[in-house]
Amino acid sequence: MKRKKLYIGKYIPMILLLISLLALGSIWMFTREKRDEAKLLDTLETLAEDLSKNPNESAAAALIKVKSAASAFAYPADIAMGKYVAGSYDEEKMLASIGRYRSFIKTAKISVNDPEIVTIQENYAQIIFSGKFSGTTKNSLSETVINDVTVDFIRLNGQWKIKSARFSQVLH
């Protein structure tokens, strides 16, 4: 009885394709956390830019910034900022609060310093950082405030949104 010789040459392209797909899938999975970190930090930086204000800002630019800042949150959002802001905010209340804040200030520069991602999971992340506000009110009072900030994010429809933010005064 003649033994049939096994020819694997015709399977090589399929094997190479499977190996390539496994490699690409592994790379995608291992870099997902880095992509999420970049998205989280970008959300914070964008929010800081939207809450900052220069004296020559047009009303249209201000309105766009208010809407953009409010879109960074998942509602209801919990905010605890000492004597200034505390409580649970729906979208309407958040828009009104951001608009009111911007109406009282002439200039503001908000910065996110030394962000540290404490935890990052499938649909939850937490970041702590030092936040700095430097600004001037419309009646020319200057203020610089530095806070330690803890922000909790949740993923909604593939986007990271701020669910809560807690501010702690730093001695300066």
mmCIF file of C-alpha atoms in Angstrom:
data_model
loop_
_atom_site.group_PDB
_atom_site.id
_atom_site.type_symbol
_atom_site.label_atom_id
_atom_site.label_comp_id
_atom_site.label_asym_id
_atom_site.label_seq_id
_atom_site.Cartn_x
_atom_site.Cartn_y
_atom_site.Cartn_z
ATOM 1 C CA MET A 1 0.000 0.000 0.000
ATOM 2 C CA LYS A 2 1.321 3.333 -1.075
ATOM 3 C CA ARG A 3 1.352 6.052 1.500
ATOM 4 C CA LYS A 4 0.031 9.460 0.406
ATOM 5 C CA LYS A 5 2.530 12.247 0.887
ATOM 6 C CA LEU A 6 1.239 15.243 2.815
ATOM 7 C CA TYR A 7 1.850 18.536 1.034
ATOM 8 C CA ILE A 8 1.548 21.533 3.340
ATOM 9 C CA GLY A 9 2.665 24.145 0.824
ATOM 10 C CA LYS A 10 -0.896 25.062 -0.047
ATOM 11 C CA TYR A 11 -1.609 25.823 3.650
ATOM 12 C CA ILE A 12 1.329 28.203 4.148
ATOM 13 C CA PRO A 13 -0.514 31.385 3.004
ATOM 14 C CA MET A 14 -3.421 30.573 5.342
ATOM 15 C CA ILE A 15 -1.045 29.908 8.254
ATOM 16 C CA LEU A 16 0.820 33.176 7.594
ATOM 17 C CA LEU A 17 -2.482 35.059 7.454
ATOM 18 C CA LEU A 18 -3.577 33.588 10.803
ATOM 19 C CA ILE A 19 -0.232 34.413 12.422
ATOM 20 C CA SER A 20 -0.431 37.977 11.063
ATOM 21 C CA LEU A 21 -3.978 38.412 12.381
ATOM 22 C CA LEU A 22 -2.954 37.111 15.803
ATOM 23 C CA ALA A 23 0.026 39.476 15.884
ATOM 24 C CA LEU A 24 -2.076 42.484 14.852
ATOM 25 C CA GLY A 25 -4.765 41.614 17.399
ATOM 26 C CA SER A 26 -2.170 41.310 20.147
ATOM 27 C CA ILE A 27 -0.583 44.638 19.238
ATOM 28 C CA TRP A 28 -4.004 46.313 19.191
ATOM 29 C CA MET A 29 -4.918 44.882 22.612
ATOM 30 C CA PHE A 30 -1.601 45.829 24.218
ATOM 31 C CA THR A 31 -1.699 49.400 22.864
ATOM 32 C CA ARG A 32 -5.364 50.015 23.740
ATOM 33 C CA GLU A 33 -4.465 51.188 27.233
ATOM 34 C CA LYS A 34 -2.031 53.742 25.785
ATOM 35 C CA ARG A 35 -4.727 55.004 23.396
ATOM 36 C CA ASP A 36 -7.164 55.294 26.306
ATOM 37 C CA GLU A 37 -4.574 57.199 28.352
ATOM 38 C CA ALA A 38 -4.080 59.644 25.485
ATOM 39 C CA LYS A 39 -7.848 60.133 25.115
ATOM 40 C CA LEU A 40 -8.294 60.715 28.847
ATOM 41 C CA LEU A 41 -5.496 63.270 29.017
ATOM 42 C CA ASP A 42 -6.780 64.957 25.855
ATOM 43 C CA THR A 43 -10.233 65.282 27.459
ATOM 44 C CA LEU A 44 -8.683 67.044 30.469
ATOM 45 C CA GLU A 45 -6.529 69.354 28.333
ATOM 46 C CA THR A 46 -9.478 70.265 26.104
ATOM 47 C CA LEU A 47 -11.631 71.012 29.148
ATOM 48 C CA ALA A 48 -8.876 73.237 30.596
ATOM 49 C CA GLU A 49 -8.657 75.135 27.293
ATOM 50 C CA ASP A 50 -12.445 75.519 27.136
ATOM 51 C CA LEU A 51 -12.603 76.885 30.691
ATOM 52 C CA SER A 52 -9.733 79.315 30.054
ATOM 53 C CA LYS A 53 -10.647 82.766 28.766
ATOM 54 C CA ASN A 54 -8.774 85.592 27.082
ATOM 55 C CA PRO A 55 -10.042 89.194 27.137
ATOM 56 C CA ASN A 56 -10.506 89.451 23.356
ATOM 57 C CA GLU A 57 -12.717 86.396 23.052
ATOM 58 C CA SER A 58 -15.835 86.836 20.925
ATOM 59 C CA ALA A 59 -19.296 85.870 22.144
ATOM 60 C CA ALA A 60 -19.481 83.123 19.509
ATOM 61 C CA ALA A 61 -16.164 81.631 20.652
ATOM 62 C CA ALA A 62 -17.338 81.793 24.262
ATOM 63 C CA LEU A 63 -20.562 79.941 23.415
ATOM 64 C CA ILE A 64 -18.642 77.230 21.573
ATOM 65 C CA LYS A 65 -16.307 76.828 24.562
ATOM 66 C CA VAL A 66 -19.223 76.581 27.010
ATOM 67 C CA LYS A 67 -20.880 73.839 24.949
ATOM 68 C CA SER A 68 -17.581 72.018 24.454
ATOM 69 C CA ALA A 69 -16.796 72.143 28.180
ATOM 70 C CA ALA A 70 -20.245 70.805 29.080
ATOM 71 C CA SER A 71 -19.865 67.958 26.565
ATOM 72 C CA ALA A 72 -16.910 66.589 28.565
ATOM 73 C CA PHE A 73 -19.247 65.357 31.322
ATOM 74 C CA ALA A 74 -21.494 62.324 31.815
ATOM 75 C CA TYR A 75 -24.752 63.384 33.410
ATOM 76 C CA PRO A 76 -25.571 63.597 36.192
ATOM 77 C CA ALA A 77 -22.032 64.694 37.058
ATOM 78 C CA ASP A 78 -20.913 65.143 40.653
ATOM 79 C CA ILE A 79 -18.666 68.123 41.350
ATOM 80 C CA ALA A 80 -17.125 68.988 44.732
ATOM 81 C CA MET A 81 -15.080 72.194 44.710
ATOM 82 C CA GLY A 82 -15.278 73.481 48.265
ATOM 83 C CA LYS A 83 -17.283 76.668 48.726
ATOM 84 C CA TYR A 84 -17.584 77.349 44.995
ATOM 85 C CA VAL A 85 -19.402 74.370 43.566
ATOM 86 C CA ALA A 86 -20.840 71.237 45.126
ATOM 87 C CA GLY A 87 -23.496 68.820 44.053
ATOM 88 C CA SER A 88 -24.910 66.835 41.210
ATOM 89 C CA TYR A 89 -25.270 68.590 37.864
ATOM 90 C CA ASP A 90 -27.460 67.752 34.905
ATOM 91 C CA GLU A 91 -26.519 69.140 31.498
ATOM 92 C CA GLU A 92 -28.692 72.250 31.783
ATOM 93 C CA LYS A 93 -27.316 73.162 35.209
ATOM 94 C CA MET A 94 -23.739 72.527 33.996
ATOM 95 C CA LEU A 95 -24.199 74.785 30.948
ATOM 96 C CA ALA A 96 -25.635 77.537 33.161
ATOM 97 C CA SER A 97 -22.812 77.219 35.715
ATOM 98 C CA ILE A 98 -20.067 77.334 33.089
ATOM 99 C CA GLY A 99 -21.725 80.304 31.399
ATOM 100 C CA ARG A 100 -22.077 82.139 34.721
ATOM 101 C CA TYR A 101 -18.422 81.431 35.613
ATOM 102 C CA ARG A 102 -17.272 82.823 32.262
ATOM 103 C CA SER A 103 -19.463 85.926 32.655
ATOM 104 C CA PHE A 104 -17.763 86.900 35.943
ATOM 105 C CA ILE A 105 -14.172 86.674 34.734
ATOM 106 C CA LYS A 106 -12.150 88.833 32.383
ATOM 107 C CA THR A 107 -9.230 86.431 31.956
ATOM 108 C CA ALA A 108 -8.563 82.892 33.084
ATOM 109 C CA LYS A 109 -5.836 80.368 32.475
ATOM 110 C CA ILE A 110 -6.459 76.834 33.664
ATOM 111 C CA SER A 111 -3.740 74.219 33.488
ATOM 112 C CA VAL A 112 -3.485 70.496 34.185
ATOM 113 C CA ASN A 113 -0.151 69.664 35.820
ATOM 114 C CA ASP A 114 1.398 66.290 36.649
ATOM 115 C CA PRO A 115 -1.544 64.064 35.670
ATOM 116 C CA GLU A 116 -1.333 60.511 36.984
ATOM 117 C CA ILE A 117 -3.680 57.799 35.827
ATOM 118 C CA VAL A 118 -4.499 55.924 39.019
ATOM 119 C CA THR A 119 -6.615 53.224 37.421
ATOM 120 C CA ILE A 120 -7.824 52.404 33.956
ATOM 121 C CA GLN A 121 -10.300 49.646 33.268
ATOM 122 C CA GLU A 122 -12.687 48.758 30.457
ATOM 123 C CA ASN A 123 -15.278 51.459 31.236
ATOM 124 C CA TYR A 124 -13.811 53.336 34.227
ATOM 125 C CA ALA A 125 -10.701 55.416 34.820
ATOM 126 C CA GLN A 126 -9.433 57.738 37.523
ATOM 127 C CA ILE A 127 -6.871 60.502 37.158
ATOM 128 C CA ILE A 128 -5.360 62.751 39.811
ATOM 129 C CA PHE A 129 -3.520 65.947 38.958
ATOM 130 C CA SER A 130 -2.647 69.401 40.177
ATOM 131 C CA GLY A 131 -4.939 71.993 38.629
ATOM 132 C CA LYS A 132 -4.059 75.672 38.525
ATOM 133 C CA PHE A 133 -6.432 78.585 37.943
ATOM 134 C CA SER A 134 -4.972 82.042 37.355
ATOM 135 C CA GLY A 135 -7.433 84.741 36.486
ATOM 136 C CA THR A 136 -8.837 88.207 36.850
ATOM 137 C CA THR A 137 -12.454 89.009 37.573
ATOM 138 C CA LYS A 138 -14.310 91.769 35.747
ATOM 139 C CA ASN A 139 -13.846 94.019 38.793
ATOM 140 C CA SER A 140 -10.045 93.492 38.507
ATOM 141 C CA LEU A 141 -9.490 91.101 41.408
ATOM 142 C CA SER A 142 -6.692 88.652 40.637
ATOM 143 C CA GLU A 143 -6.710 85.127 41.946
ATOM 144 C CA THR A 144 -4.434 82.128 41.645
ATOM 145 C CA VAL A 145 -5.729 78.861 43.027
ATOM 146 C CA ILE A 146 -3.987 75.494 43.018
ATOM 147 C CA ASN A 147 -5.992 72.358 43.734
ATOM 148 C CA ASP A 148 -5.357 68.657 43.814
ATOM 149 C CA VAL A 149 -8.055 67.222 41.579
ATOM 150 C CA THR A 150 -9.400 63.669 41.392
ATOM 151 C CA VAL A 151 -11.468 62.953 38.290
ATOM 152 C CA ASP A 152 -13.495 59.799 37.669
ATOM 153 C CA PHE A 153 -14.240 58.939 34.048
ATOM 154 C CA ILE A 154 -16.695 56.497 32.529
ATOM 155 C CA ARG A 155 -16.810 55.327 28.940
ATOM 156 C CA LEU A 156 -20.081 56.147 27.170
ATOM 157 C CA ASN A 157 -20.575 55.161 23.535
ATOM 158 C CA GLY A 158 -16.819 54.732 23.119
ATOM 159 C CA GLN A 159 -15.960 58.171 24.553
ATOM 160 C CA TRP A 160 -14.479 58.984 27.946
ATOM 161 C CA LYS A 161 -16.706 61.359 29.944
ATOM 162 C CA ILE A 162 -16.159 62.918 33.381
ATOM 163 C CA LYS A 163 -18.532 61.421 35.943
ATOM 164 C CA SER A 164 -17.170 63.201 39.011
ATOM 165 C CA ALA A 165 -14.496 65.696 39.997
ATOM 166 C CA ARG A 166 -13.280 66.445 43.517
ATOM 167 C CA PHE A 167 -11.050 69.416 44.305
ATOM 168 C CA SER A 168 -8.822 69.709 47.396
ATOM 169 C CA GLN A 169 -7.138 72.995 48.272
ATOM 170 C CA VAL A 170 -3.345 72.951 48.244
ATOM 171 C CA LEU A 171 -1.416 75.224 50.572
ATOM 172 C CA HIS A 172 0.418 77.958 48.697
#
